[in-house]
PDB file of C-alpha atoms in Angstrom:
ATOM      1  CA  MET A 257    -149.676  -8.235-133.127  1.00 56.00           C
ATOM      2  CA  ILE A 258    -149.039 -11.581-131.390  1.00 60.00           C
ATOM      3  CA  ARG A 259    -145.723 -13.345-132.022  1.00 60.00           C
ATOM      4  CA  VAL A 260    -145.411 -17.043-131.517  1.00 56.00           C
ATOM      5  CA  ASN A 261    -141.925 -18.684-131.216  1.00 55.00           C
ATOM      6  CA  LEU A 262    -142.258 -21.848-133.108  1.00 56.00           C
ATOM      7  CA  LEU A 263    -138.565 -22.923-132.588  1.00 54.00           C
ATOM      8  CA  PRO A 264    -138.068 -26.106-130.631  1.00 60.00           C
ATOM      9  CA  GLU A 265    -137.345 -25.333-126.903  1.00 60.00           C
ATOM     10  CA  ARG A 266    -133.696 -26.473-127.230  1.00 57.00           C
ATOM     11  CA  PHE A 267    -133.105 -23.700-129.816  1.00 54.00           C
ATOM     12  CA  ARG A 268    -134.901 -20.995-127.799  1.00 56.00           C
ATOM     13  CA  GLU A 269    -132.868 -18.152-126.131  1.00 56.00           C
ATOM     14  CA  ALA A 270    -132.526 -18.616-122.358  1.00 54.00           C
ATOM     15  CA  PRO A 271    -134.250 -15.876-120.255  1.00 55.00           C
ATOM     16  CA  SER A 272    -131.755 -13.313-118.768  1.00 52.00           C
ATOM     17  CA  ALA A 273    -130.930 -13.556-115.099  1.00 52.00           C
ATOM     18  CA  SER A 274    -132.836 -11.105-112.804  1.00 62.00           C
ATOM     19  CA  TRP A 275    -130.812  -8.100-111.640  1.00 65.00           C
ATOM     20  CA  SER A 276    -132.357  -8.249-108.230  1.00 70.00           C
ATOM     21  CA  VAL A 277    -131.127 -11.867-107.743  1.00 66.00           C
ATOM     22  CA  LEU A 278    -127.660 -10.896-108.901  1.00 70.00           C
ATOM     23  CA  LEU A 279    -127.574  -7.892-106.559  1.00 75.00           C
ATOM     24  CA  THR A 280    -128.738 -10.020-103.585  1.00 78.00           C
ATOM     25  CA  PHE A 281    -125.984 -12.559-104.394  1.00 71.00           C
ATOM     26  CA  ILE A 282    -123.421  -9.827-104.497  1.00 79.00           C
ATOM     27  CA  ILE A 283    -124.624  -8.385-101.142  1.00 81.00           C
ATOM     28  CA  VAL A 284    -124.378 -11.821 -99.491  1.00 76.00           C
ATOM     29  CA  ILE A 285    -120.866 -12.276-100.762  1.00 80.00           C
ATOM     30  CA  LEU A 286    -119.768  -8.862 -99.473  1.00 77.00           C
ATOM     31  CA  ALA A 287    -121.522  -9.546 -96.061  1.00 78.00           C
ATOM     32  CA  VAL A 288    -119.755 -12.849 -95.706  1.00 76.00           C
ATOM     33  CA  ALA A 289    -116.427 -11.242 -96.657  1.00 77.00           C
ATOM     34  CA  GLY A 290    -117.007  -8.431 -94.148  1.00 78.00           C
ATOM     35  CA  VAL A 291    -117.624 -10.950 -91.351  1.00 77.00           C
ATOM     36  CA  GLY A 292    -114.474 -12.809 -92.246  1.00 77.00           C
ATOM     37  CA  VAL A 293    -112.487  -9.563 -92.186  1.00 76.00           C
ATOM     38  CA  ALA A 294    -114.077  -8.560 -88.830  1.00 78.00           C
ATOM     39  CA  ALA A 295    -113.265 -11.895 -87.393  1.00 77.00           C
ATOM     40  CA  MET A 296    -109.655 -11.645 -88.518  1.00 81.00           C
ATOM     41  CA  LEU A 297    -109.315  -8.075 -87.068  1.00 79.00           C
ATOM     42  CA  THR A 298    -110.855  -9.280 -83.812  1.00 82.00           C
ATOM     43  CA  LYS A 299    -108.495 -12.212 -83.508  1.00 76.00           C
ATOM     44  CA  PHE A 300    -105.523  -9.951 -84.313  1.00 75.00           C
ATOM     45  CA  SER A 301    -106.702  -7.466 -81.650  1.00 79.00           C
ATOM     46  CA  ALA A 302    -107.132 -10.294 -79.108  1.00 79.00           C
ATOM     47  CA  ASP A 303    -103.697 -11.836 -79.904  1.00 79.00           C
ATOM     48  CA  SER A 304    -102.154  -8.220 -79.592  1.00 81.00           C
ATOM     49  CA  ALA A 305    -104.003  -7.641 -76.264  1.00 79.00           C
ATOM     50  CA  GLN A 306    -102.838 -11.064 -74.847  1.00 81.00           C
ATOM     51  CA  ALA A 307     -99.282 -10.298 -75.941  1.00 82.00           C
ATOM     52  CA  ASN A 308     -99.430  -6.870 -74.149  1.00 82.00           C
ATOM     53  CA  LEU A 309    -100.941  -8.571 -71.078  1.00 82.00           C
ATOM     54  CA  ASP A 310     -98.162 -11.196 -71.023  1.00 83.00           C
ATOM     55  CA  THR A 311     -95.521  -8.387 -71.370  1.00 85.00           C
ATOM     56  CA  ALA A 312     -97.213  -6.346 -68.633  1.00 83.00           C
ATOM     57  CA  LYS A 313     -97.169  -9.308 -66.262  1.00 83.00           C
ATOM     58  CA  ALA A 314     -93.515  -9.987 -66.965  1.00 84.00           C
ATOM     59  CA  ASN A 315     -92.605  -6.330 -66.318  1.00 85.00           C
ATOM     60  CA  ALA A 316     -94.693  -6.364 -63.153  1.00 84.00           C
ATOM     61  CA  GLU A 317     -92.761  -9.531 -61.942  1.00 85.00           C
ATOM     62  CA  VAL A 318     -89.405  -7.786 -62.746  1.00 84.00           C
ATOM     63  CA  LEU A 319     -90.491  -4.738 -60.792  1.00 84.00           C
ATOM     64  CA  ARG A 320     -91.748  -6.762 -57.875  1.00 86.00           C
ATOM     65  CA  VAL A 321     -88.418  -8.596 -57.601  1.00 84.00           C
ATOM     66  CA  LYS A 322     -86.530  -5.175 -57.809  1.00 84.00           C
ATOM     67  CA  ALA A 323     -88.824  -3.745 -55.106  1.00 86.00           C
ATOM     68  CA  GLU A 324     -88.111  -6.604 -52.833  1.00 85.00           C
ATOM     69  CA  VAL A 325     -84.341  -6.192 -53.359  1.00 84.00           C
ATOM     70  CA  HIS A 326     -84.690  -2.439 -52.753  1.00 84.00           C
ATOM     71  CA  THR A 327     -86.563  -3.061 -49.555  1.00 86.00           C
ATOM     72  CA  ARG A 328     -84.016  -5.531 -48.381  1.00 84.00           C
ATOM     73  CA  LEU A 329     -81.139  -3.152 -49.160  1.00 85.00           C
ATOM     74  CA  VAL A 330     -82.855  -0.214 -47.414  1.00 86.00           C
ATOM     75  CA  ARG A 331     -83.348  -2.489 -44.369  1.00 84.00           C
ATOM     76  CA  GLU A 332     -79.759  -3.584 -44.359  1.00 83.00           C
ATOM     77  CA  ILE A 333     -78.545  -0.027 -44.658  1.00 86.00           C
ATOM     78  CA  ASP A 334     -80.617   1.044 -41.708  1.00 82.00           C
ATOM     79  CA  GLU A 335     -79.240  -1.832 -39.664  1.00 79.00           C
ATOM     80  CA  GLU A 336     -75.681  -0.969 -40.625  1.00 80.00           C
ATOM     81  CA  GLU A 337     -76.257   2.635 -39.716  1.00 79.00           C
ATOM     82  CA  LYS A 338     -77.580   1.554 -36.309  1.00 71.00           C
ATOM     83  CA  ARG A 339     -74.490  -0.567 -35.814  1.00 70.00           C
ATOM     84  CA  MET A 340     -72.228   2.323 -36.827  1.00 73.00           C
ATOM     85  CA  THR A 341     -73.995   4.604 -34.366  1.00 67.00           C
ATOM     86  CA  THR A 342     -73.521   1.968 -31.603  1.00 61.00           C
ATOM     87  CA  ILE A 343     -69.840   1.587 -32.427  1.00 64.00           C
ATOM     88  CA  LYS A 344     -69.353   5.444 -32.355  1.00 62.00           C
ATOM     89  CA  ASP A 345     -71.186   5.706 -29.040  1.00 57.00           C
ATOM     90  CA  ILE A 346     -69.052   2.869 -27.560  1.00 55.00           C
ATOM     91  CA  ALA A 347     -65.854   4.561 -28.813  1.00 56.00           C
ATOM     92  CA  GLN A 348     -66.780   7.934 -27.249  1.00 53.00           C
ATOM     93  CA  SER A 349     -67.910   6.432 -23.916  1.00 56.00           C
ATOM     94  CA  LYS A 350     -65.597   6.398 -20.925  1.00 67.00           C
ATOM     95  CA  ILE A 351     -66.841   2.861 -20.067  1.00 80.00           C
ATOM     96  CA  ASN A 352     -64.465  -0.007 -20.943  1.00 86.00           C
ATOM     97  CA  TRP A 353     -67.015  -1.515 -23.440  1.00 86.00           C
ATOM     98  CA  ALA A 354     -64.475  -3.957 -24.737  1.00 88.00           C
ATOM     99  CA  LYS A 355     -64.474  -5.583 -21.294  1.00 91.00           C
ATOM    100  CA  LYS A 356     -68.199  -5.445 -20.992  1.00 92.00           C
ATOM    101  CA  LEU A 357     -68.743  -7.054 -24.366  1.00 92.00           C
ATOM    102  CA  ASP A 358     -66.289  -9.739 -23.504  1.00 94.00           C
ATOM    103  CA  GLU A 359     -68.194 -10.425 -20.205  1.00 95.00           C
ATOM    104  CA  LEU A 360     -71.461 -10.353 -22.103  1.00 95.00           C
ATOM    105  CA  THR A 361     -70.087 -13.084 -24.485  1.00 94.00           C
ATOM    106  CA  GLY A 362     -69.313 -15.187 -21.474  1.00 94.00           C
ATOM    107  CA  LEU A 363     -73.143 -14.895 -20.401  1.00 95.00           C
ATOM    108  CA  ILE A 364     -74.486 -16.179 -23.697  1.00 95.00           C
ATOM    109  CA  LEU A 365     -76.096 -19.608 -23.531  1.00 95.00           C
ATOM    110  CA  GLN A 366     -73.938 -21.706 -25.809  1.00 90.00           C
ATOM    111  CA  ASP A 367     -75.891 -23.465 -28.625  1.00 90.00           C
ATOM    112  CA  ASP A 368     -79.154 -22.117 -27.196  1.00 94.00           C
ATOM    113  CA  MET A 369     -79.215 -18.507 -28.290  1.00 96.00           C
ATOM    114  CA  TRP A 370     -77.478 -15.815 -30.355  1.00 96.00           C
ATOM    115  CA  ILE A 371     -77.483 -11.996 -30.293  1.00 95.00           C
ATOM    116  CA  HIS A 372     -79.174 -10.432 -33.181  1.00 94.00           C
ATOM    117  CA  GLU A 373     -78.378  -6.792 -32.447  1.00 94.00           C
ATOM    118  CA  LEU A 374     -76.791  -4.627 -29.850  1.00 93.00           C
ATOM    119  CA  GLU A 375     -77.666  -0.939 -29.546  1.00 92.00           C
ATOM    120  CA  LEU A 376     -76.406   1.644 -27.169  1.00 90.00           C
ATOM    121  CA  LEU A 377     -78.986   4.379 -26.648  1.00 90.00           C
ATOM    122  CA  GLU A 378     -78.016   7.809 -25.310  1.00 84.00           C
ATOM    123  CA  GLY A 379     -79.962   8.898 -22.285  1.00 83.00           C
ATOM    124  CA  THR A 380     -81.867  12.285 -21.797  1.00 83.00           C
ATOM    125  CA  ARG A 381     -80.494  12.617 -18.131  1.00 79.00           C
ATOM    126  CA  LYS A 382     -84.016  13.743 -17.287  1.00 82.00           C
ATOM    127  CA  ALA A 383     -85.999  12.196 -14.513  1.00 79.00           C
ATOM    128  CA  GLY A 384     -88.599   9.633 -15.576  1.00 74.00           C
ATOM    129  CA  PRO A 385     -91.281   7.771 -13.734  1.00 72.00           C
ATOM    130  CA  GLY A 386     -90.300   7.424  -9.996  1.00 72.00           C
ATOM    131  CA  GLY A 387     -87.776  10.248 -10.311  1.00 77.00           C
ATOM    132  CA  VAL A 388     -85.215   7.993 -11.826  1.00 78.00           C
ATOM    133  CA  ARG A 389     -82.936   9.877 -14.324  1.00 83.00           C
ATOM    134  CA  ASP A 390     -82.226   8.404 -17.765  1.00 87.00           C
ATOM    135  CA  PHE A 391     -78.499   7.873 -18.362  1.00 87.00           C
ATOM    136  CA  GLY A 392     -79.058   5.761 -21.453  1.00 90.00           C
ATOM    137  CA  LYS A 393     -79.289   1.946 -21.973  1.00 92.00           C
ATOM    138  CA  LEU A 394     -77.825  -0.996 -23.667  1.00 95.00           C
ATOM    139  CA  LYS A 395     -80.466  -2.778 -25.800  1.00 95.00           C
ATOM    140  CA  ILE A 396     -79.762  -6.431 -26.657  1.00 96.00           C
ATOM    141  CA  GLN A 397     -81.984  -8.191 -29.164  1.00 96.00           C
ATOM    142  CA  CYS A 398     -81.714 -11.982 -28.934  1.00 96.00           C
ATOM    143  CA  PHE A 399     -83.061 -15.120 -30.506  1.00 97.00           C
ATOM    144  CA  PHE A 400     -83.364 -18.378 -28.522  1.00 97.00           C
ATOM    145  CA  SER A 401     -83.438 -21.733 -30.249  1.00 95.00           C
ATOM    146  CA  GLY A 402     -86.776 -23.609 -30.224  1.00 94.00           C
ATOM    147  CA  THR A 403     -90.022 -22.343 -28.696  1.00 94.00           C
ATOM    148  CA  SER A 404     -89.345 -22.698 -25.027  1.00 94.00           C
ATOM    149  CA  THR A 405     -89.096 -19.453 -23.081  1.00 94.00           C
ATOM    150  CA  ALA A 406     -86.945 -21.014 -20.245  1.00 95.00           C
ATOM    151  CA  PRO A 407     -83.699 -19.895 -21.841  1.00 96.00           C
ATOM    152  CA  VAL A 408     -84.953 -16.259 -21.885  1.00 96.00           C
ATOM    153  CA  ASN A 409     -85.292 -16.398 -18.062  1.00 96.00           C
ATOM    154  CA  THR A 410     -81.887 -18.089 -17.689  1.00 96.00           C
ATOM    155  CA  PHE A 411     -80.125 -15.435 -19.690  1.00 96.00           C
ATOM    156  CA  TYR A 412     -82.048 -12.734 -17.762  1.00 96.00           C
ATOM    157  CA  GLN A 413     -80.736 -14.151 -14.516  1.00 95.00           C
ATOM    158  CA  ASN A 414     -77.210 -14.376 -15.991  1.00 95.00           C
ATOM    159  CA  LEU A 415     -77.232 -10.705 -16.752  1.00 95.00           C
ATOM    160  CA  ARG A 416     -78.380  -9.680 -13.308  1.00 94.00           C
ATOM    161  CA  SER A 417     -76.228 -12.075 -11.305  1.00 94.00           C
ATOM    162  CA  ASN A 418     -72.905 -11.330 -12.946  1.00 95.00           C
ATOM    163  CA  ARG A 419     -71.528  -8.685 -10.602  1.00 93.00           C
ATOM    164  CA  SER A 420     -68.721  -7.457 -12.850  1.00 93.00           C
ATOM    165  CA  PHE A 421     -70.888  -7.002 -15.950  1.00 95.00           C
ATOM    166  CA  PHE A 422     -73.861  -5.553 -14.036  1.00 95.00           C
ATOM    167  CA  SER A 423     -71.775  -3.034 -12.247  1.00 92.00           C
ATOM    168  CA  ILE A 424     -72.482  -0.218 -14.654  1.00 93.00           C
ATOM    169  CA  PHE A 425     -76.250  -0.764 -14.817  1.00 94.00           C
ATOM    170  CA  ARG A 426     -78.926   0.178 -12.412  1.00 92.00           C
ATOM    171  CA  ASP A 427     -81.567  -2.221 -13.684  1.00 92.00           C
ATOM    172  CA  VAL A 428     -82.596  -4.548 -16.505  1.00 93.00           C
ATOM    173  CA  SER A 429     -86.123  -4.444 -17.744  1.00 92.00           C
ATOM    174  CA  GLN A 430     -88.295  -7.637 -17.779  1.00 91.00           C
ATOM    175  CA  PRO A 431     -87.857  -9.176 -21.170  1.00 91.00           C
ATOM    176  CA  SER A 432     -90.739 -10.118 -23.470  1.00 89.00           C
ATOM    177  CA  ALA A 433     -90.754 -13.527 -25.364  1.00 93.00           C
ATOM    178  CA  ASN A 434     -92.294 -13.833 -28.726  1.00 95.00           C
ATOM    179  CA  LYS A 435     -92.214 -16.722 -31.182  1.00 95.00           C
ATOM    180  CA  ARG A 436     -90.797 -15.650 -34.594  1.00 95.00           C
ATOM    181  CA  ASP A 437     -90.240 -17.362 -37.903  1.00 95.00           C
ATOM    182  CA  ILE A 438     -86.544 -16.339 -38.480  1.00 92.00           C
ATOM    183  CA  GLU A 439     -87.061 -16.688 -42.296  1.00 93.00           C
ATOM    184  CA  ASP A 440     -89.116 -13.480 -42.048  1.00 92.00           C
ATOM    185  CA  VAL A 441     -86.173 -11.812 -40.196  1.00 90.00           C
ATOM    186  CA  TYR A 442     -83.179 -12.965 -42.266  1.00 91.00           C
ATOM    187  CA  LYS A 443     -84.961 -13.627 -45.563  1.00 88.00           C
ATOM    188  CA  VAL A 444     -83.021 -16.953 -45.888  1.00 89.00           C
ATOM    189  CA  LYS A 445     -84.476 -20.460 -46.129  1.00 90.00           C
ATOM    190  CA  PHE A 446     -84.125 -22.586 -42.939  1.00 91.00           C
ATOM    191  CA  VAL A 447     -84.922 -26.182 -42.146  1.00 91.00           C
ATOM    192  CA  ASP A 448     -88.560 -26.435 -41.139  1.00 90.00           C
ATOM    193  CA  ASP A 449     -87.815 -27.506 -37.492  1.00 89.00           C
ATOM    194  CA  GLN A 450     -85.361 -24.661 -37.183  1.00 91.00           C
ATOM    195  CA  LYS A 451     -87.561 -21.762 -38.453  1.00 93.00           C
ATOM    196  CA  LEU A 452     -89.526 -21.069 -35.365  1.00 95.00           C
ATOM    197  CA  ASN A 453     -87.616 -19.493 -32.481  1.00 97.00           C
ATOM    198  CA  VAL A 454     -88.146 -17.196 -29.570  1.00 96.00           C
ATOM    199  CA  GLN A 455     -87.279 -13.519 -29.969  1.00 96.00           C
ATOM    200  CA  SER A 456     -86.561 -11.382 -26.860  1.00 96.00           C
ATOM    201  CA  THR A 457     -85.187  -7.895 -26.093  1.00 96.00           C
ATOM    202  CA  PHE A 458     -83.234  -6.955 -22.936  1.00 96.00           C
ATOM    203  CA  GLU A 459     -82.858  -3.340 -21.985  1.00 95.00           C
ATOM    204  CA  LEU A 460     -80.125  -2.646 -19.364  1.00 95.00           C
ATOM    205  CA  HIS A 461     -80.377   0.847 -17.970  1.00 93.00           C
ATOM    206  CA  LEU A 462     -77.096   2.579 -17.251  1.00 92.00           C
ATOM    207  CA  ALA A 463     -76.368   3.879 -13.740  1.00 89.00           C
ATOM    208  CA  PRO A 464     -75.001   7.393 -13.062  1.00 83.00           C
ATOM    209  CA  ARG A 465     -71.180   7.574 -13.613  1.00 65.00           C
ATOM    210  CA  GLY A 466     -69.238   6.694 -10.554  1.00 49.00           C
ATOM    211  CA  GLN A 467     -72.043   4.786  -8.937  1.00 43.00           C
ATOM    212  CA  ASP A 468     -71.205   1.111  -8.266  1.00 39.00           C
ATOM    213  CA  LEU A 469     -74.229  -1.101  -8.606  1.00 39.00           C
ATOM    214  CA  ARG A 470     -72.429  -4.448  -8.426  1.00 41.00           C
ATOM    215  CA  LYS A 471     -75.199  -5.727  -6.137  1.00 45.00           C
ATOM    216  CA  PRO A 472     -78.345  -6.235  -8.442  1.00 45.00           C
ATOM    217  CA  ASN A 473     -81.826  -5.582  -7.118  1.00 47.00           C
ATOM    218  CA  LYS A 474     -82.862  -8.728  -5.153  1.00 46.00           C
ATOM    219  CA  ASP A 475     -86.580  -7.662  -5.116  1.00 43.00           C
ATOM    220  CA  ALA A 476     -86.785  -7.809  -8.977  1.00 41.00           C
ATOM    221  CA  LYS A 477     -88.688 -10.779 -10.148  1.00 42.00           C
ATOM    222  CA  PRO A 478     -87.248 -12.768 -13.068  1.00 38.00           C
TER     223      PRO A 478
END
């Protein structure tokens, strides 16, 4: 049997929507929603990672500063222990070091140098090169203003030529002269034209007790 709908088109029942089209539409919506959720999660993870990175950098900076402070304190403790050892050695020595240090002060080049560290080293009393026995030495670490090495030689000559001061020593080693940025030594800011100075170390070897060496070695070259 054939049925013919004779109703005008405006009164006819609209055809039902296709289930496949509806299902596709739902899938598209879910996909878009999923992408949005994934994007939000990704942004949240990125923000969290950035926050963790910033925190880690801040903690690293704090640790770096603490490490620098620790290193400086350890260095200062070592220097103080050396000074304490030197003071004890001076106190136990039969040499009138108070007089010697006073004489040494008079040999310093005023306004041209300063003594960074004094260290009295105990000798082994064993014979070294040339058969000379080691009775200890006075080690003087100095800084000379500017970059000229001339003051180093002047101070060297002062040490050797002062008969009273040099009387307890048998020799003084030829000093070295090295340009140093004293900001690296003292960890304090200096004016640019005052940062670079000459560092030098003088080692005065003690003579045997009772031996008067007031006459320095004239053959030694400055």
